[in-house]
PDB file of C-alpha atoms in Angstrom:
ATOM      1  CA  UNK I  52      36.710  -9.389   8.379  1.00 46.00           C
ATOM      2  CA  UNK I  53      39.390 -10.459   5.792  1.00 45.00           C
ATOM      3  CA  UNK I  54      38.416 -10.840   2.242  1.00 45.00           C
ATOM      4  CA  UNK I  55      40.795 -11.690  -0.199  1.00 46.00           C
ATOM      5  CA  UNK I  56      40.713  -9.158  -2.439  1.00 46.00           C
ATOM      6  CA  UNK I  57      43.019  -9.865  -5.508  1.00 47.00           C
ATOM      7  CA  UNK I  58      45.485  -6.928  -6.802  1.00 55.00           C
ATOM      8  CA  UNK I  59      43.823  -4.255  -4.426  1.00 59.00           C
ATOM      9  CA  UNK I  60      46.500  -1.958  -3.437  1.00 69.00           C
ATOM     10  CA  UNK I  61      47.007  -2.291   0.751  1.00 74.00           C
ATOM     11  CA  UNK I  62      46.127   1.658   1.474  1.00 86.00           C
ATOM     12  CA  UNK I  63      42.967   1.318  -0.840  1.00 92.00           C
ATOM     13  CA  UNK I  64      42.174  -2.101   0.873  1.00 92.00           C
ATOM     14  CA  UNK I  65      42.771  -0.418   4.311  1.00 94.00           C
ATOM     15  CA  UNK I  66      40.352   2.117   3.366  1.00 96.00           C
ATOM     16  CA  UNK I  67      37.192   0.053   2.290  1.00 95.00           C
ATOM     17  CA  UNK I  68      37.765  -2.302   5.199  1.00 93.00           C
ATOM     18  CA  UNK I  69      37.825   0.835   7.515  1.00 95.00           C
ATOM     19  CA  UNK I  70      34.696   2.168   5.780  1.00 95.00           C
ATOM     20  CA  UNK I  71      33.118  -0.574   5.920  1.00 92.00           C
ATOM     21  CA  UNK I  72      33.061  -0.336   9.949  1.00 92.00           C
ATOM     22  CA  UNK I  73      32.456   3.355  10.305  1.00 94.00           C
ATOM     23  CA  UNK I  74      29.298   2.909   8.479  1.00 94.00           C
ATOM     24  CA  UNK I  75      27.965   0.080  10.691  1.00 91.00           C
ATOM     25  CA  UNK I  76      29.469   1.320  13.795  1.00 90.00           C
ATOM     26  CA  UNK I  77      28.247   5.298  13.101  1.00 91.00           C
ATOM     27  CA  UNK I  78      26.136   5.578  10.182  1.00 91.00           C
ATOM     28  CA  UNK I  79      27.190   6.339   6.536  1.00 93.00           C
ATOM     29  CA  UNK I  80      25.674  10.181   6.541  1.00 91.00           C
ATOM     30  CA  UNK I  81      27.490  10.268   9.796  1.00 94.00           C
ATOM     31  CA  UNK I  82      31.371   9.539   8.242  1.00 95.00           C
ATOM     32  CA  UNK I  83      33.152  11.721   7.072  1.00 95.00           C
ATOM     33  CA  UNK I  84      35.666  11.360   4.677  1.00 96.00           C
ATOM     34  CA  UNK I  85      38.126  13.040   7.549  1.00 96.00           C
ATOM     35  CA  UNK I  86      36.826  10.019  10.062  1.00 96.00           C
ATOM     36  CA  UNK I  87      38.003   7.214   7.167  1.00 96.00           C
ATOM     37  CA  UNK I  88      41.208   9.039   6.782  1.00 95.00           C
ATOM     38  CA  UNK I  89      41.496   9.447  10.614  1.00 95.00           C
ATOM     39  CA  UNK I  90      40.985   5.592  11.571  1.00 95.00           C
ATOM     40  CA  UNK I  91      42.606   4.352   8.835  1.00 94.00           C
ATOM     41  CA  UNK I  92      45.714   5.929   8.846  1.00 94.00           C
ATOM     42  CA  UNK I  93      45.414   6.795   4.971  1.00 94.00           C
ATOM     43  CA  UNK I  94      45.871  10.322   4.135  1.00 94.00           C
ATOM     44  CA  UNK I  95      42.811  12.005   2.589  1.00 93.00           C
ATOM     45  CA  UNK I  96      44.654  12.637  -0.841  1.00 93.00           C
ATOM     46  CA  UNK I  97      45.384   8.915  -0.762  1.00 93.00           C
ATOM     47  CA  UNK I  98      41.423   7.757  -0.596  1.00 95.00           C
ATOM     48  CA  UNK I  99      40.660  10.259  -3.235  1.00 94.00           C
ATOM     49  CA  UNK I 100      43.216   9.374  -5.515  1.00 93.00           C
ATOM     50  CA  UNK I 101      41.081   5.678  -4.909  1.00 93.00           C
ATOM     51  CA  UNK I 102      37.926   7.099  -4.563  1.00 94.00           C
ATOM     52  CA  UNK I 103      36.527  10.412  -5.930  1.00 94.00           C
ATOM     53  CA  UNK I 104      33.577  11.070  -3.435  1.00 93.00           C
ATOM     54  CA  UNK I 105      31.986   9.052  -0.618  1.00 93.00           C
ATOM     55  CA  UNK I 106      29.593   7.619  -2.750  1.00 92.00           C
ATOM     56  CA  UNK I 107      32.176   5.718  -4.611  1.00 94.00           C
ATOM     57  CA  UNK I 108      33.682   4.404  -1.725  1.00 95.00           C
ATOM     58  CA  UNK I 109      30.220   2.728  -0.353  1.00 95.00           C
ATOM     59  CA  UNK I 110      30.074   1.333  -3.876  1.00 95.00           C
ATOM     60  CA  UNK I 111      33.444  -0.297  -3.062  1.00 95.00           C
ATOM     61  CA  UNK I 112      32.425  -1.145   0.485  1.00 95.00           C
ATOM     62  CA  UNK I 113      29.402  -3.161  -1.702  1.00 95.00           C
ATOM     63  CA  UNK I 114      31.553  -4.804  -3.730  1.00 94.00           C
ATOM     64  CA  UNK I 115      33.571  -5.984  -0.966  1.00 92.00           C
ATOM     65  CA  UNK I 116      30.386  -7.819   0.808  1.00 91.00           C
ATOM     66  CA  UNK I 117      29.063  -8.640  -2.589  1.00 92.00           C
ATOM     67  CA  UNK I 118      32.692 -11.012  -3.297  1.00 91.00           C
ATOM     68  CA  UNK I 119      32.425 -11.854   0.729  1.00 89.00           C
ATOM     69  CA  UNK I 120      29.145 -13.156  -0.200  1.00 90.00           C
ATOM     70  CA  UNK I 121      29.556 -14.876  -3.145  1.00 89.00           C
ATOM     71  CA  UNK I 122      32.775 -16.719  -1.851  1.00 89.00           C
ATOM     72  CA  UNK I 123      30.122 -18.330   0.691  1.00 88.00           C
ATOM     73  CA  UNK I 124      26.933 -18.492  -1.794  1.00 89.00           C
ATOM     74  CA  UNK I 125      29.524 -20.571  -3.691  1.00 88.00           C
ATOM     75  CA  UNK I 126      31.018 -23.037  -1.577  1.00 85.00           C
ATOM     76  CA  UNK I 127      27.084 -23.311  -0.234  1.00 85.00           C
ATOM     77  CA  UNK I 128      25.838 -24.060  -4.118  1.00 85.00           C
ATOM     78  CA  UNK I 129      28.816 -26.151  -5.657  1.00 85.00           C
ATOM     79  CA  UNK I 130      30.352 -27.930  -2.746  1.00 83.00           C
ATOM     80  CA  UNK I 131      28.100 -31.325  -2.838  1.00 83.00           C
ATOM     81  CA  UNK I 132      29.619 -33.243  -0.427  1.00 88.00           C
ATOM     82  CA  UNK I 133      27.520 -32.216   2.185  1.00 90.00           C
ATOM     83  CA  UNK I 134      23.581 -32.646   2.118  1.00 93.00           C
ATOM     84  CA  UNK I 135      21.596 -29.043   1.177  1.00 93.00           C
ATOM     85  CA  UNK I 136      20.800 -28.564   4.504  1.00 93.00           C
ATOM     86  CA  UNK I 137      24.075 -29.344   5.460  1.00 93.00           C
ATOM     87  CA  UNK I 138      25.433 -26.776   3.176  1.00 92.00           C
ATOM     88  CA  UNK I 139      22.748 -23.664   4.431  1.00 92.00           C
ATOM     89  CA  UNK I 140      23.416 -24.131   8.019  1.00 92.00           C
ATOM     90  CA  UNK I 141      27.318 -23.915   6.834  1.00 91.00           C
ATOM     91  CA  UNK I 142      26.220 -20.726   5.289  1.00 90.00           C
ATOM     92  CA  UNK I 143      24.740 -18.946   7.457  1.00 90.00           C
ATOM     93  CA  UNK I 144      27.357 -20.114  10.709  1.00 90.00           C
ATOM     94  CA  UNK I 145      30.165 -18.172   8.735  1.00 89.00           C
ATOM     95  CA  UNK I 146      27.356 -15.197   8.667  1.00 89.00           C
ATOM     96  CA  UNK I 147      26.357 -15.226  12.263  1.00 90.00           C
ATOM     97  CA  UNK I 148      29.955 -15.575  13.362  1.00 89.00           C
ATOM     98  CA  UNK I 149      30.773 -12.546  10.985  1.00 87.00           C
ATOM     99  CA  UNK I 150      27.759 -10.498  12.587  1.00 89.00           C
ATOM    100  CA  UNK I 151      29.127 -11.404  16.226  1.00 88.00           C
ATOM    101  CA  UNK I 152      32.701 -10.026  15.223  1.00 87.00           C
ATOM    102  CA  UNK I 153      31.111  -6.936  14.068  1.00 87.00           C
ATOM    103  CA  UNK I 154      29.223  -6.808  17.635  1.00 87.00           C
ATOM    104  CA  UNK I 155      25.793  -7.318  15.696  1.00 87.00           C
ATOM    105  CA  UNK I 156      25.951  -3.783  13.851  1.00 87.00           C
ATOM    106  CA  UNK I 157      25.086  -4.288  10.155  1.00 84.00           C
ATOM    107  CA  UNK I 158      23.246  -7.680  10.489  1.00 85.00           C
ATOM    108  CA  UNK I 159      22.752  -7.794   6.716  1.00 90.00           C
ATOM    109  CA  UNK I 160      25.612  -5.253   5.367  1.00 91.00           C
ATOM    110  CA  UNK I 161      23.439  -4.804   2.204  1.00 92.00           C
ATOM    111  CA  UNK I 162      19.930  -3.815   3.551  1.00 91.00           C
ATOM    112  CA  UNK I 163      21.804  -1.424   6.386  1.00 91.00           C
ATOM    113  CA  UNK I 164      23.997   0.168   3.485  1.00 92.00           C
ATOM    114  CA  UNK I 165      21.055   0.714   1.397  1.00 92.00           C
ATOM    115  CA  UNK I 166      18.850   1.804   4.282  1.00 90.00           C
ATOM    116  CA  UNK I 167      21.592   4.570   5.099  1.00 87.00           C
ATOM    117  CA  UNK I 168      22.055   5.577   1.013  1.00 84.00           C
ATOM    118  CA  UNK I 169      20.654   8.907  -0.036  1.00 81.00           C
ATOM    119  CA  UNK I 170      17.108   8.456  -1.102  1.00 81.00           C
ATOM    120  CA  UNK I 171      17.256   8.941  -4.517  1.00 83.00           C
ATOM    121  CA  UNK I 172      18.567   5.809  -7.182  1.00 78.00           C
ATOM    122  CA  UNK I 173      22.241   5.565  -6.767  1.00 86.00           C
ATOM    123  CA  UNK I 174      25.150   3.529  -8.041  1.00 91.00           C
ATOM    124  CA  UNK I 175      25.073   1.982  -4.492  1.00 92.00           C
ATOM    125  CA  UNK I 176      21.491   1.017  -4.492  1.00 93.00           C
ATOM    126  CA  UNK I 177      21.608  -0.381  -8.012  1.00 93.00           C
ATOM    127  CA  UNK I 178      24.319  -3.180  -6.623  1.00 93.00           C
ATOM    128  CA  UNK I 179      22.671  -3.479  -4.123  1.00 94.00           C
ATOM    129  CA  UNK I 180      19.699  -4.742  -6.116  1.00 92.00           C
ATOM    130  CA  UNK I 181      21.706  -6.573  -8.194  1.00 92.00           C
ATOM    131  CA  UNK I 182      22.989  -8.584  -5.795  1.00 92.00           C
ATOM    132  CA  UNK I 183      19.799  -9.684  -4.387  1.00 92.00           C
ATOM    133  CA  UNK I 184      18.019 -10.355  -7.899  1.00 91.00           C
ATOM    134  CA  UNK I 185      21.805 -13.004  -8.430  1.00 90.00           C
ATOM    135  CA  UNK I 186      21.142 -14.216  -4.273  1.00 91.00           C
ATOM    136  CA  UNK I 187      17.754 -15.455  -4.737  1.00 92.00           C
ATOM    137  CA  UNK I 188      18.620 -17.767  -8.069  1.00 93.00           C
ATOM    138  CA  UNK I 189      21.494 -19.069  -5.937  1.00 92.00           C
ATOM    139  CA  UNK I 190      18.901 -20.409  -3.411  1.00 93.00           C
ATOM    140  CA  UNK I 191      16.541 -21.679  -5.865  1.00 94.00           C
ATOM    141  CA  UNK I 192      19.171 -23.732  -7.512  1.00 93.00           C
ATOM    142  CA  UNK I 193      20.180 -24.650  -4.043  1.00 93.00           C
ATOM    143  CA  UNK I 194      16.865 -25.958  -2.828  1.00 94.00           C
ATOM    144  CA  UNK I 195      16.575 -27.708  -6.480  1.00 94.00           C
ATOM    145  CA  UNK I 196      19.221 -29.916  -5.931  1.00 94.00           C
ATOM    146  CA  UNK I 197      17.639 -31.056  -2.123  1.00 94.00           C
ATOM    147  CA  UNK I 198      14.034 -31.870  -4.239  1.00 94.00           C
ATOM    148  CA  UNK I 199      16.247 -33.407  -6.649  1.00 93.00           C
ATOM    149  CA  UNK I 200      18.413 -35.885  -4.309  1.00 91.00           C
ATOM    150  CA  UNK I 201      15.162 -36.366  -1.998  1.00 93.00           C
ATOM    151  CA  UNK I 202      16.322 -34.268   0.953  1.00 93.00           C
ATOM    152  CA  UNK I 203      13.121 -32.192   0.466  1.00 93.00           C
ATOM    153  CA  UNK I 204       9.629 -33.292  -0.448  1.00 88.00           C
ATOM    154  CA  UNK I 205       9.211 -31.072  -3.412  1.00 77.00           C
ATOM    155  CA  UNK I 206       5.138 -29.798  -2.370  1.00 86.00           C
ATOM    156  CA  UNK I 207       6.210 -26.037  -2.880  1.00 89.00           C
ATOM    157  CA  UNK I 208       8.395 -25.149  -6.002  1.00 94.00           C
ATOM    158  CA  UNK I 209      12.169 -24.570  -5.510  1.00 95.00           C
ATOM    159  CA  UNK I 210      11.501 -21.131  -6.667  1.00 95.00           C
ATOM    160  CA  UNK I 211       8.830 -20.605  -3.792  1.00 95.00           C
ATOM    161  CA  UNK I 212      11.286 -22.171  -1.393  1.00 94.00           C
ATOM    162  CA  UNK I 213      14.097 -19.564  -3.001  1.00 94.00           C
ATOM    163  CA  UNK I 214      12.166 -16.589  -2.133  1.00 94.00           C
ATOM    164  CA  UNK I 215      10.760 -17.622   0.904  1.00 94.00           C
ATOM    165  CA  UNK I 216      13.516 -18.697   2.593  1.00 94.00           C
ATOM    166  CA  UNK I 217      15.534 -15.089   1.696  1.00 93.00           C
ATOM    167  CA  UNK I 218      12.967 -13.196   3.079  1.00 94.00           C
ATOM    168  CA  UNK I 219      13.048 -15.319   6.398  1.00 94.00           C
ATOM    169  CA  UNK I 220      16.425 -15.085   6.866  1.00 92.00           C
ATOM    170  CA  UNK I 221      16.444 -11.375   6.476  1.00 93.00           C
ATOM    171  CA  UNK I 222      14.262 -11.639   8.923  1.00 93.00           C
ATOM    172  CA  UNK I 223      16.226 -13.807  11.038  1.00 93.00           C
ATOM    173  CA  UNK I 224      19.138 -11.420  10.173  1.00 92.00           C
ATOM    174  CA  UNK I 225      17.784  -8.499  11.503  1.00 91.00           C
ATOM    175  CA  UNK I 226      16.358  -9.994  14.563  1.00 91.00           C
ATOM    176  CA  UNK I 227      19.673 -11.445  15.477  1.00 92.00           C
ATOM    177  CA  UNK I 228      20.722  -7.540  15.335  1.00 90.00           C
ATOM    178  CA  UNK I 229      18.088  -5.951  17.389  1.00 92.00           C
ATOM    179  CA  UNK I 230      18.279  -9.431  19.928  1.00 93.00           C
ATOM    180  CA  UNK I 231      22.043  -9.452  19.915  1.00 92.00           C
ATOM    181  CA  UNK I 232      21.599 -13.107  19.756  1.00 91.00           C
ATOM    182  CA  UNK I 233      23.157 -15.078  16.765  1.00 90.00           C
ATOM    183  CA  UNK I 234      21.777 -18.166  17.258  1.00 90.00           C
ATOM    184  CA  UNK I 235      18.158 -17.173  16.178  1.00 90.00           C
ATOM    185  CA  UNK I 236      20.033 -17.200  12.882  1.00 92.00           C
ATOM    186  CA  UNK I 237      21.006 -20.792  12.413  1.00 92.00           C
ATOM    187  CA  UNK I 238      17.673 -22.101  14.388  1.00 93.00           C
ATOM    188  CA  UNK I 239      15.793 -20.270  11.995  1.00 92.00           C
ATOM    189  CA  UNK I 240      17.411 -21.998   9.612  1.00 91.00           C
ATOM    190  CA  UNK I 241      17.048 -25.460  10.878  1.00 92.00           C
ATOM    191  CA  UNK I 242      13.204 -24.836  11.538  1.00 92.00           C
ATOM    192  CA  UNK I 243      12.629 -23.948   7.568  1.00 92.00           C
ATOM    193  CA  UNK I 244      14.079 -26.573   6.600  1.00 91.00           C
ATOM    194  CA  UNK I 245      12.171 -29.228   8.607  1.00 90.00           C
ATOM    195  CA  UNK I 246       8.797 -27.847   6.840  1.00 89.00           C
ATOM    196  CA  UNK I 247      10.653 -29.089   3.449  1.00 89.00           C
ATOM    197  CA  UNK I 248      10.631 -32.392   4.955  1.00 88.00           C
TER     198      UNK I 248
END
């Protein structure tokens, strides 16, 4: 996945996109610091001079999704060209494409990452929440403007559309990973929205 990350140095860019992987494709108790510098290419002084433990580089590998995310969230909530529904299905193509590339490890980078943090409340965990209590607003303000233009009848509350439709496609996510089947993604999708109708 590229992500245009402004004024990152290459090596420490290298690094977070690597890490990124390992923990999907191994597990992040399972990387070492030796496997990042390994795959990578980056020597280990290099990623600490970046990063001064693992932990801080999953908080980077967050961030990373986190602007990934947004970028999409975005485009989804402010490009109004397209109808709502128009602009969801968008969505969520570029994220079952992504999830195919990544050969359907880490269907939802965010609930994997913080299924594989250490137990206890970490710096990782805590953006992790943030960007979920910032994602569900997003939706709500999405679904606002279909009630508003008359794409959606309106009988539930944008902010019970919001919610619900996050949890179902986390959901949809995850059963896309364990199915290996992206599709379930976008039909998912498609079917919420036609009870809005």
């Amino acid at each position: 996945m590229k992500v245009n990350q402004h004024k990152i140095p290459l090596n420490k860019k290298i690094v977070i996109e690597t890490s990124a992987q390992l923990f999907f494709d191994k597990g992040y108790g399972y990387t070492s610091m030796d496997d990042v510098s390994l795959v990578s290419g980056v020597s280990k002084s290099n990623i600490y001079y970046h990063f001064k433990s693992k932990e801080d580089l999953l908080v980077a590998v967050i961030e990373y999704w986190s602007e990934y995310y947004r970028k999409l969230i975005e485009q989804a909530v402010y490009v109004k060209t397209l109808s709502v529904e128009s602009r969801i299905i968008s969505f969520l193509n570029s994220l079952s494409i992504e999830i195919s590339k990544r050969e359907y490890k880490g269907s939802c980078p965010f609930i994997t990452l913080y299924m594989q943090s250490p137990m206890e409340p970490t710096d990782a965990k805590r953006k992790i929440t943030f960007f979920f209590t910032r994602l569900e607003p997003a939706f709500v303000e999405l679904f606002q403007q279909g009630i508003d233009q008359g794409e959606f009848q309106g009988k539930i509350t944008a902010e019970s559309m919001g919610s619900l439709f996050l949890t179902t496609m986390e959901g949809a996510l995850l059963l896309s990973e364990v199915t290996q089947d992206s599709s379930k993604i976008i039909t998912t999708a498609k079917n919420f929205c036609k009870m809005l109708y």
